[in-house]
Amino acid sequence: MARRLGVRPSSLYNHVNGRAEIIELIRRRLHEEMAVRVDVSRDWADVVRNVAAAQREVLARHSWVIMLLATSPAGLDSAITTVENLAAILSRAGFTDRDVVHVIAVIDIVTIGASLDLVSPEVIYPAEALAQATTLARVMRSRPPGTSRADDAFDFTMELVIEAMRARLHRIPGAASSPQEGSAEHEARQ
């Protein structure tokens, strides 16, 4: 990056206090890109999908930074607002605190993998490989023509996550069945 800017890498440290601050600035910039305005009146499942889609798109554009972000703690930045709103909506819907923590982690796990899949080749298994794998060749043909392999897989994965979350929510006594019920219940407790 320093070379592209026409400066020496060490000159960057005239403006920041070390590697940790550089990482935090990168993180803030990316989170500003992926910040999702969370409408608290929307269904929790829509919010989960929107947050995951935004995170996937940004990480795909900047896949080089995934390892850097995954191996350093997050600071207080714009990501906190999105994650706080997501946590509030899931809590109001009736998910337990522990479930909310796990859902936030699941979104990260799914979107990191999905962002890398988004930048991978459309054809993962060449015809020569499929010629030796009849079952795999058959199932690969099941994808509707004209659809993106990565998009189709991401949508499928998110639907599995949402279905599992719905099933879990139904097992929680007193959980709200709609976002409005969850909001009213939350307001009554405050």
Coordinates of N, CA and C in Angstrom, one line a residue:
M1 N 0.8 -1.2 0.0 CA 0.0 0.0 0.0 C 0.9 1.2 0.0
A2 N 1.9 1.2 0.8 CA 2.8 2.4 0.9 C 3.4 2.7 -0.5
R3 N 3.8 1.6 -1.2 CA 4.3 1.8 -2.6 C 3.3 2.5 -3.5
R4 N 2.1 2.1 -3.4 CA 1.0 2.7 -4.3 C 0.9 4.1 -3.9
L5 N 1.1 4.5 -2.7 CA 0.9 5.9 -2.3 C 2.2 6.7 -2.5
G6 N 3.3 6.0 -2.9 CA 4.5 6.7 -3.1 C 5.3 7.1 -1.9
V7 N 5.1 6.4 -0.8 CA 5.8 6.7 0.5 C 6.4 5.4 1.0
R8 N 7.3 5.6 1.9 CA 7.9 4.5 2.6 C 7.0 3.9 3.6
P9 N 7.0 2.6 3.8 CA 6.1 2.0 4.8 C 6.3 2.6 6.2
S10 N 7.5 2.9 6.6 CA 7.7 3.4 7.9 C 7.1 4.8 8.1
S11 N 6.9 5.6 7.0 CA 6.3 6.9 7.2 C 4.8 6.9 7.7
L12 N 4.2 5.7 7.5 CA 2.8 5.5 8.0 C 2.8 5.7 9.5
Y13 N 3.8 5.3 10.2 CA 3.9 5.4 11.6 C 4.0 6.9 12.1
N14 N 4.1 7.9 11.2 CA 4.0 9.3 11.6 C 2.6 9.6 11.9
H15 N 1.7 8.8 11.5 CA 0.2 9.1 11.6 C -0.5 8.2 12.5
V16 N 0.0 7.0 12.8 CA -0.6 6.1 13.7 C 0.4 5.5 14.7
N17 N -0.2 4.9 15.8 CA 0.7 4.5 16.9 C 1.0 3.0 16.8
G18 N 1.1 2.4 15.6 CA 1.6 1.1 15.5 C 0.6 0.2 14.8
R19 N 0.9 -1.1 14.7 CA 0.2 -2.1 13.9 C -1.3 -2.2 14.4
A20 N -1.5 -2.2 15.7 CA -2.8 -2.4 16.3 C -3.8 -1.3 15.8
E21 N -3.2 0.0 15.8 CA -4.1 1.1 15.3 C -4.3 1.0 13.8
I22 N -3.4 0.5 13.0 CA -3.6 0.3 11.6 C -4.7 -0.7 11.4
I23 N -4.7 -1.8 12.1 CA -5.7 -2.8 12.0 C -7.0 -2.3 12.4
E24 N -7.1 -1.5 13.4 CA -8.4 -0.9 13.9 C -8.9 0.1 12.9
L25 N -8.1 0.8 12.2 CA -8.5 1.8 11.2 C -9.1 1.0 10.0
I26 N -8.4 -0.1 9.6 CA -8.9 -1.0 8.5 C -10.3 -1.5 8.9
R27 N -10.3 -2.1 10.1 CA -11.6 -2.6 10.6 C -12.7 -1.6 10.6
R28 N -12.5 -0.4 11.1 CA -13.5 0.6 11.1 C -14.0 0.9 9.6
R29 N -13.0 1.0 8.7 CA -13.4 1.3 7.3 C -14.3 0.2 6.8
L30 N -13.9 -1.0 7.0 CA -14.7 -2.1 6.5 C -16.1 -2.2 7.1
H31 N -16.1 -1.9 8.4 CA -17.4 -1.9 9.1 C -18.3 -0.8 8.7
E32 N -17.7 0.3 8.3 CA -18.5 1.4 7.8 C -19.2 1.0 6.5
E33 N -18.4 0.2 5.6 CA -19.0 -0.3 4.4 C -20.1 -1.3 4.6
M34 N -19.9 -2.2 5.6 CA -20.9 -3.2 5.8 C -22.0 -2.9 6.8
A35 N -21.9 -1.7 7.4 CA -22.9 -1.3 8.3 C -24.3 -1.4 7.7
V36 N -25.2 -2.0 8.4 CA -26.6 -2.2 8.0 C -27.5 -1.4 8.9
R37 N -28.3 -0.6 8.3 CA -29.3 0.1 9.2 C -30.3 -0.9 9.5
V38 N -30.4 -1.3 10.8 CA -31.3 -2.3 11.2 C -32.6 -1.7 11.6
D39 N -33.6 -2.1 10.9 CA -35.0 -1.6 11.2 C -35.6 -2.5 12.3
V40 N -35.7 -2.0 13.5 CA -36.2 -2.8 14.6 C -37.6 -3.4 14.4
S41 N -38.4 -2.8 13.5 CA -39.7 -3.4 13.2 C -39.7 -4.5 12.3
R42 N -38.6 -4.8 11.6 CA -38.5 -5.9 10.7 C -38.4 -7.3 11.4
D43 N -38.7 -8.3 10.7 CA -38.6 -9.6 11.2 C -37.2 -10.0 11.5
W44 N -36.9 -10.6 12.6 CA -35.5 -11.0 12.9 C -34.8 -11.7 11.8
A45 N -35.5 -12.6 11.1 CA -34.9 -13.4 10.1 C -34.4 -12.5 8.9
D46 N -35.2 -11.5 8.6 CA -34.8 -10.5 7.5 C -33.5 -9.8 8.0
V47 N -33.5 -9.4 9.2 CA -32.3 -8.7 9.8 C -31.0 -9.6 9.7
V48 N -31.2 -10.8 10.1 CA -30.0 -11.7 10.0 C -29.6 -11.9 8.6
R49 N -30.5 -12.1 7.7 CA -30.1 -12.2 6.2 C -29.4 -10.9 5.7
N50 N -30.0 -9.7 6.1 CA -29.4 -8.5 5.6 C -28.0 -8.2 6.2
V51 N -27.8 -8.5 7.5 CA -26.5 -8.3 8.1 C -25.5 -9.3 7.4
A52 N -25.9 -10.5 7.3 CA -25.0 -11.5 6.7 C -24.6 -11.2 5.2
A53 N -25.6 -10.7 4.4 CA -25.4 -10.4 3.0 C -24.4 -9.2 2.9
A54 N -24.6 -8.2 3.8 CA -23.7 -7.0 3.8 C -22.3 -7.4 4.1
Q55 N -22.2 -8.2 5.2 CA -20.8 -8.6 5.6 C -20.1 -9.5 4.5
R56 N -20.9 -10.4 3.9 CA -20.3 -11.2 2.8 C -19.8 -10.4 1.7
E57 N -20.6 -9.4 1.2 CA -20.2 -8.5 0.1 C -18.9 -7.8 0.4
V58 N -18.8 -7.2 1.6 CA -17.6 -6.4 1.9 C -16.4 -7.3 2.1
L59 N -16.6 -8.4 2.7 CA -15.4 -9.3 2.9 C -14.9 -9.9 1.6
A60 N -15.9 -10.1 0.6 CA -15.5 -10.6 -0.7 C -14.6 -9.5 -1.4
R61 N -15.0 -8.2 -1.3 CA -14.2 -7.2 -1.9 C -12.9 -7.0 -1.3
H62 N -12.7 -7.4 0.0 CA -11.4 -7.2 0.7 C -11.0 -8.5 1.4
S63 N -11.0 -9.6 0.6 CA -10.7 -10.9 1.2 C -9.3 -11.0 1.8
W64 N -8.4 -10.2 1.3 CA -7.0 -10.1 1.9 C -7.0 -9.8 3.4
V65 N -8.0 -9.1 3.8 CA -8.0 -8.7 5.2 C -8.7 -9.6 6.2
I66 N -9.3 -10.7 5.7 CA -10.1 -11.6 6.6 C -9.2 -12.1 7.7
M67 N -8.0 -12.6 7.4 CA -7.2 -13.2 8.4 C -6.7 -12.2 9.4
L68 N -6.4 -11.0 8.9 CA -6.0 -9.9 9.8 C -7.1 -9.6 10.8
L69 N -8.3 -9.4 10.4 CA -9.4 -9.1 11.2 C -9.8 -10.2 12.2
A70 N -9.7 -11.5 11.7 CA -10.0 -12.6 12.5 C -9.1 -12.9 13.6
T71 N -7.9 -12.3 13.5 CA -6.8 -12.6 14.5 C -6.5 -11.4 15.4
S72 N -7.4 -10.4 15.4 CA -7.2 -9.2 16.2 C -8.6 -8.9 16.8
P73 N -8.6 -8.4 18.1 CA -9.8 -8.0 18.7 C -10.5 -6.8 18.1
A74 N -11.8 -6.7 18.1 CA -12.5 -5.6 17.6 C -12.5 -4.5 18.6
G75 N -12.4 -3.2 18.1 CA -12.5 -2.1 18.9 C -14.0 -1.6 18.9
L76 N -14.2 -0.5 19.6 CA -15.5 0.1 19.6 C -15.7 1.0 18.3
D77 N -16.4 0.5 17.4 CA -16.6 1.3 16.1 C -18.0 1.1 15.6
S78 N -18.2 1.4 14.3 CA -19.5 1.3 13.7 C -20.0 -0.1 13.7
A79 N -19.2 -1.1 13.8 CA -19.7 -2.5 13.9 C -20.5 -2.7 15.1
I80 N -20.2 -2.1 16.2 CA -20.9 -2.3 17.4 C -22.3 -1.9 17.3
T81 N -22.6 -0.8 16.5 CA -24.0 -0.4 16.3 C -24.8 -1.5 15.6
T82 N -24.3 -2.1 14.6 CA -25.0 -3.1 13.8 C -25.2 -4.3 14.7
V83 N -24.1 -4.8 15.4 CA -24.2 -6.0 16.2 C -25.1 -5.7 17.4
E84 N -25.0 -4.5 18.0 CA -25.9 -4.2 19.1 C -27.4 -4.3 18.7
N85 N -27.7 -3.7 17.5 CA -29.1 -3.7 17.0 C -29.5 -5.2 16.7
L86 N -28.6 -5.9 16.1 CA -28.9 -7.3 15.9 C -29.2 -8.1 17.2
A87 N -28.3 -7.9 18.2 CA -28.5 -8.5 19.5 C -29.8 -8.1 20.1
A88 N -30.2 -6.8 20.0 CA -31.5 -6.4 20.6 C -32.7 -7.0 19.9
I89 N -32.6 -7.1 18.6 CA -33.8 -7.7 17.9 C -33.9 -9.2 18.2
L90 N -32.8 -9.9 18.2 CA -32.8 -11.3 18.6 C -33.3 -11.5 20.0
S91 N -32.8 -10.7 20.9 CA -33.3 -10.8 22.3 C -34.8 -10.5 22.4
R92 N -35.3 -9.5 21.7 CA -36.7 -9.2 21.8 C -37.5 -10.3 21.2
A93 N -37.0 -11.0 20.2 CA -37.7 -12.1 19.6 C -37.8 -13.3 20.5
G94 N -37.0 -13.4 21.6 CA -37.0 -14.4 22.6 C -35.8 -15.3 22.6
F95 N -34.8 -15.1 21.8 CA -33.6 -15.9 21.8 C -32.9 -15.7 23.2
T96 N -32.3 -16.7 23.7 CA -31.6 -16.6 25.0 C -30.3 -15.8 24.7
D97 N -29.7 -15.2 25.7 CA -28.5 -14.5 25.5 C -27.4 -15.3 24.9
R98 N -27.3 -16.6 25.4 CA -26.3 -17.5 24.8 C -26.5 -17.7 23.3
D99 N -27.8 -17.9 22.9 CA -28.1 -18.1 21.5 C -27.7 -16.9 20.7
V100 N -28.0 -15.7 21.2 CA -27.6 -14.5 20.5 C -26.1 -14.4 20.3
V101 N -25.3 -14.7 21.3 CA -23.9 -14.8 21.1 C -23.5 -15.7 20.0
H102 N -24.1 -16.9 20.0 CA -23.8 -17.9 19.0 C -24.3 -17.5 17.6
V103 N -25.4 -16.8 17.5 CA -25.9 -16.4 16.2 C -24.9 -15.3 15.6
I104 N -24.4 -14.4 16.4 CA -23.4 -13.4 16.0 C -22.2 -14.2 15.4
A105 N -21.7 -15.2 16.1 CA -20.6 -16.0 15.7 C -20.9 -16.7 14.4
V106 N -22.1 -17.3 14.3 CA -22.5 -18.1 13.1 C -22.5 -17.1 11.9
I107 N -23.0 -15.9 12.0 CA -23.0 -15.0 10.9 C -21.5 -14.7 10.5
D108 N -20.6 -14.5 11.4 CA -19.2 -14.4 11.0 C -18.7 -15.6 10.3
I109 N -18.9 -16.8 10.9 CA -18.4 -18.0 10.3 C -19.0 -18.2 8.9
V110 N -20.3 -18.0 8.7 CA -20.9 -18.2 7.4 C -20.4 -17.2 6.4
T111 N -20.3 -15.9 6.8 CA -20.0 -14.9 5.8 C -18.5 -14.9 5.5
I112 N -17.6 -15.3 6.4 CA -16.2 -15.4 6.0 C -16.1 -16.5 4.9
G113 N -16.6 -17.7 5.1 CA -16.6 -18.7 4.1 C -17.3 -18.3 2.8
A114 N -18.4 -17.7 3.0 CA -19.2 -17.3 1.8 C -18.5 -16.2 1.0
S115 N -17.8 -15.3 1.7 CA -17.1 -14.2 1.0 C -15.9 -14.8 0.2
L116 N -15.3 -15.8 0.7 CA -14.2 -16.5 0.0 C -14.8 -17.3 -1.2
D117 N -15.9 -17.9 -1.0 CA -16.6 -18.6 -2.1 C -17.0 -17.7 -3.2
L118 N -17.4 -16.5 -2.8 CA -17.9 -15.5 -3.8 C -16.7 -15.1 -4.8
V119 N -15.5 -15.2 -4.3 CA -14.4 -14.8 -5.2 C -13.7 -16.0 -5.8
S120 N -14.2 -17.2 -5.5 CA -13.7 -18.4 -6.1 C -14.3 -18.7 -7.5
P121 N -13.7 -19.6 -8.3 CA -14.2 -19.8 -9.6 C -15.6 -20.3 -9.6
E122 N -16.3 -20.0 -10.7 CA -17.7 -20.4 -10.8 C -17.7 -22.0 -11.0
V123 N -16.8 -22.5 -11.7 CA -16.7 -23.9 -11.9 C -15.6 -24.5 -11.0
I124 N -16.1 -25.2 -10.0 CA -15.1 -25.7 -9.0 C -14.6 -27.1 -9.4
Y125 N -15.4 -27.9 -10.0 CA -15.1 -29.2 -10.5 C -15.1 -29.3 -12.0
P126 N -13.9 -29.4 -12.6 CA -13.8 -29.4 -14.1 C -14.4 -30.7 -14.6
A127 N -14.8 -30.6 -15.9 CA -15.5 -31.8 -16.5 C -14.7 -33.1 -16.4
E128 N -13.3 -33.0 -16.4 CA -12.5 -34.2 -16.3 C -12.7 -34.8 -15.0
A129 N -12.8 -34.0 -13.9 CA -13.0 -34.6 -12.6 C -14.4 -35.2 -12.5
L130 N -15.4 -34.5 -13.0 CA -16.8 -35.0 -12.9 C -17.0 -36.3 -13.7
A131 N -16.2 -36.5 -14.8 CA -16.3 -37.7 -15.6 C -16.0 -38.9 -14.7
Q132 N -15.3 -38.8 -13.7 CA -14.9 -39.9 -12.8 C -15.8 -40.0 -11.6
A133 N -16.7 -39.0 -11.4 CA -17.6 -38.9 -10.2 C -19.0 -38.8 -10.7
T134 N -19.7 -39.9 -10.9 CA -21.0 -39.8 -11.5 C -22.1 -39.2 -10.6
T135 N -22.0 -39.5 -9.3 CA -23.0 -38.9 -8.4 C -22.8 -37.4 -8.3
L136 N -21.5 -37.0 -8.1 CA -21.2 -35.6 -8.0 C -21.6 -34.9 -9.3
A137 N -21.3 -35.5 -10.5 CA -21.7 -34.9 -11.8 C -23.2 -34.7 -11.8
R138 N -24.0 -35.6 -11.4 CA -25.5 -35.5 -11.4 C -25.9 -34.4 -10.5
V139 N -25.4 -34.4 -9.3 CA -25.9 -33.3 -8.3 C -25.5 -31.9 -8.8
M140 N -24.3 -31.8 -9.4 CA -23.9 -30.5 -9.9 C -24.8 -30.0 -11.0
R141 N -25.4 -30.9 -11.8 CA -26.4 -30.4 -12.8 C -27.7 -30.0 -12.2
S142 N -27.9 -30.2 -11.0 CA -29.2 -29.8 -10.4 C -29.4 -28.4 -10.2
R143 N -28.3 -27.6 -10.2 CA -28.4 -26.2 -10.0 C -29.1 -25.5 -11.2
P144 N -30.1 -24.6 -10.9 CA -30.8 -24.0 -12.0 C -29.8 -23.2 -12.9
P145 N -30.0 -23.3 -14.2 CA -29.1 -22.6 -15.2 C -29.2 -21.1 -14.9
G146 N -28.1 -20.4 -15.1 CA -28.1 -19.0 -15.0 C -28.0 -18.5 -13.6
T147 N -27.8 -19.4 -12.6 CA -27.6 -18.9 -11.2 C -26.2 -19.0 -10.8
S148 N -25.8 -18.1 -10.0 CA -24.4 -18.1 -9.5 C -24.3 -19.2 -8.5
R149 N -23.2 -20.0 -8.6 CA -23.0 -21.1 -7.7 C -22.8 -20.6 -6.2
A150 N -22.0 -19.5 -6.1 CA -21.8 -18.9 -4.8 C -23.0 -18.3 -4.2
D151 N -23.8 -17.6 -5.0 CA -25.0 -17.0 -4.5 C -26.0 -18.0 -4.1
D152 N -26.2 -19.1 -4.9 CA -27.1 -20.1 -4.6 C -26.7 -20.8 -3.3
A153 N -25.4 -21.1 -3.1 CA -25.0 -21.8 -1.9 C -25.2 -20.9 -0.7
F154 N -24.9 -19.6 -0.8 CA -25.1 -18.6 0.3 C -26.6 -18.6 0.7
D155 N -27.4 -18.4 -0.3 CA -28.9 -18.4 0.1 C -29.3 -19.7 0.8
F156 N -28.9 -20.8 0.3 CA -29.2 -22.1 0.9 C -28.7 -22.2 2.3
T157 N -27.5 -21.8 2.5 CA -26.9 -21.8 3.9 C -27.7 -20.9 4.8
M158 N -28.0 -19.7 4.4 CA -28.7 -18.8 5.2 C -30.1 -19.3 5.6
E159 N -30.8 -20.0 4.6 CA -32.1 -20.5 4.9 C -31.9 -21.7 5.9
L160 N -30.9 -22.5 5.8 CA -30.6 -23.5 6.8 C -30.4 -22.9 8.2
V161 N -29.7 -21.8 8.3 CA -29.4 -21.1 9.5 C -30.7 -20.6 10.1
I162 N -31.5 -19.9 9.3 CA -32.8 -19.3 9.7 C -33.8 -20.4 10.2
E163 N -33.8 -21.5 9.4 CA -34.7 -22.7 9.8 C -34.3 -23.2 11.2
A164 N -33.0 -23.4 11.4 CA -32.5 -23.9 12.7 C -32.8 -22.9 13.8
M165 N -32.6 -21.6 13.5 CA -32.9 -20.6 14.5 C -34.4 -20.6 14.9
R166 N -35.3 -20.7 13.9 CA -36.7 -20.8 14.1 C -37.1 -22.0 15.0
A167 N -36.5 -23.1 14.7 CA -36.7 -24.3 15.5 C -36.3 -24.1 16.9
R168 N -35.1 -23.5 17.1 CA -34.6 -23.3 18.4 C -35.5 -22.3 19.2
L169 N -36.0 -21.3 18.5 CA -36.9 -20.3 19.1 C -38.2 -20.9 19.6
H170 N -38.7 -21.8 18.8 CA -39.9 -22.5 19.2 C -39.8 -23.3 20.4
R171 N -38.6 -23.7 20.7 CA -38.3 -24.6 21.9 C -38.1 -23.7 23.2
I172 N -38.0 -22.4 23.0 CA -37.8 -21.5 24.1 C -39.1 -21.1 24.7
P173 N -39.4 -21.4 26.0 CA -40.7 -21.0 26.5 C -40.8 -19.4 26.5
G174 N -42.0 -19.0 26.1 CA -42.3 -17.5 26.1 C -41.7 -16.7 25.0
A175 N -41.0 -17.4 24.0 CA -40.4 -16.6 23.0 C -41.5 -16.0 22.1
A176 N -41.2 -14.8 21.5 CA -42.1 -14.1 20.7 C -42.2 -14.9 19.3
S177 N -43.4 -14.9 18.7 CA -43.6 -15.5 17.4 C -43.4 -14.5 16.3
S178 N -43.5 -13.2 16.6 CA -43.3 -12.1 15.6 C -42.4 -11.0 16.2
P179 N -41.8 -10.2 15.3 CA -41.0 -9.1 15.8 C -41.8 -8.1 16.7
Q180 N -43.1 -7.9 16.3 CA -43.9 -6.9 17.0 C -44.2 -7.4 18.5
E181 N -44.5 -8.7 18.6 CA -44.7 -9.3 19.9 C -43.4 -9.1 20.8
G182 N -42.3 -9.4 20.1 CA -41.0 -9.3 20.8 C -40.7 -7.9 21.3
S183 N -41.1 -6.9 20.4 CA -40.8 -5.5 20.8 C -41.7 -5.1 21.9
A184 N -43.0 -5.5 21.8 CA -43.9 -5.1 22.9 C -43.5 -5.7 24.2
E185 N -43.1 -7.0 24.2 CA -42.7 -7.6 25.4 C -41.4 -7.0 26.0
H186 N -40.5 -6.6 25.1 CA -39.3 -5.9 25.5 C -39.6 -4.6 26.2
E187 N -40.5 -3.8 25.5 CA -40.9 -2.5 26.0 C -41.6 -2.6 27.4
A188 N -42.4 -3.7 27.6 CA -43.1 -3.9 28.9 C -42.1 -4.2 30.0
R189 N -41.0 -4.8 29.7 CA -40.0 -5.2 30.7 C -39.2 -4.0 31.1
Q190 N -39.1 -2.9 30.3 CA -38.2 -1.8 30.6 C -38.9 -0.8 31.5

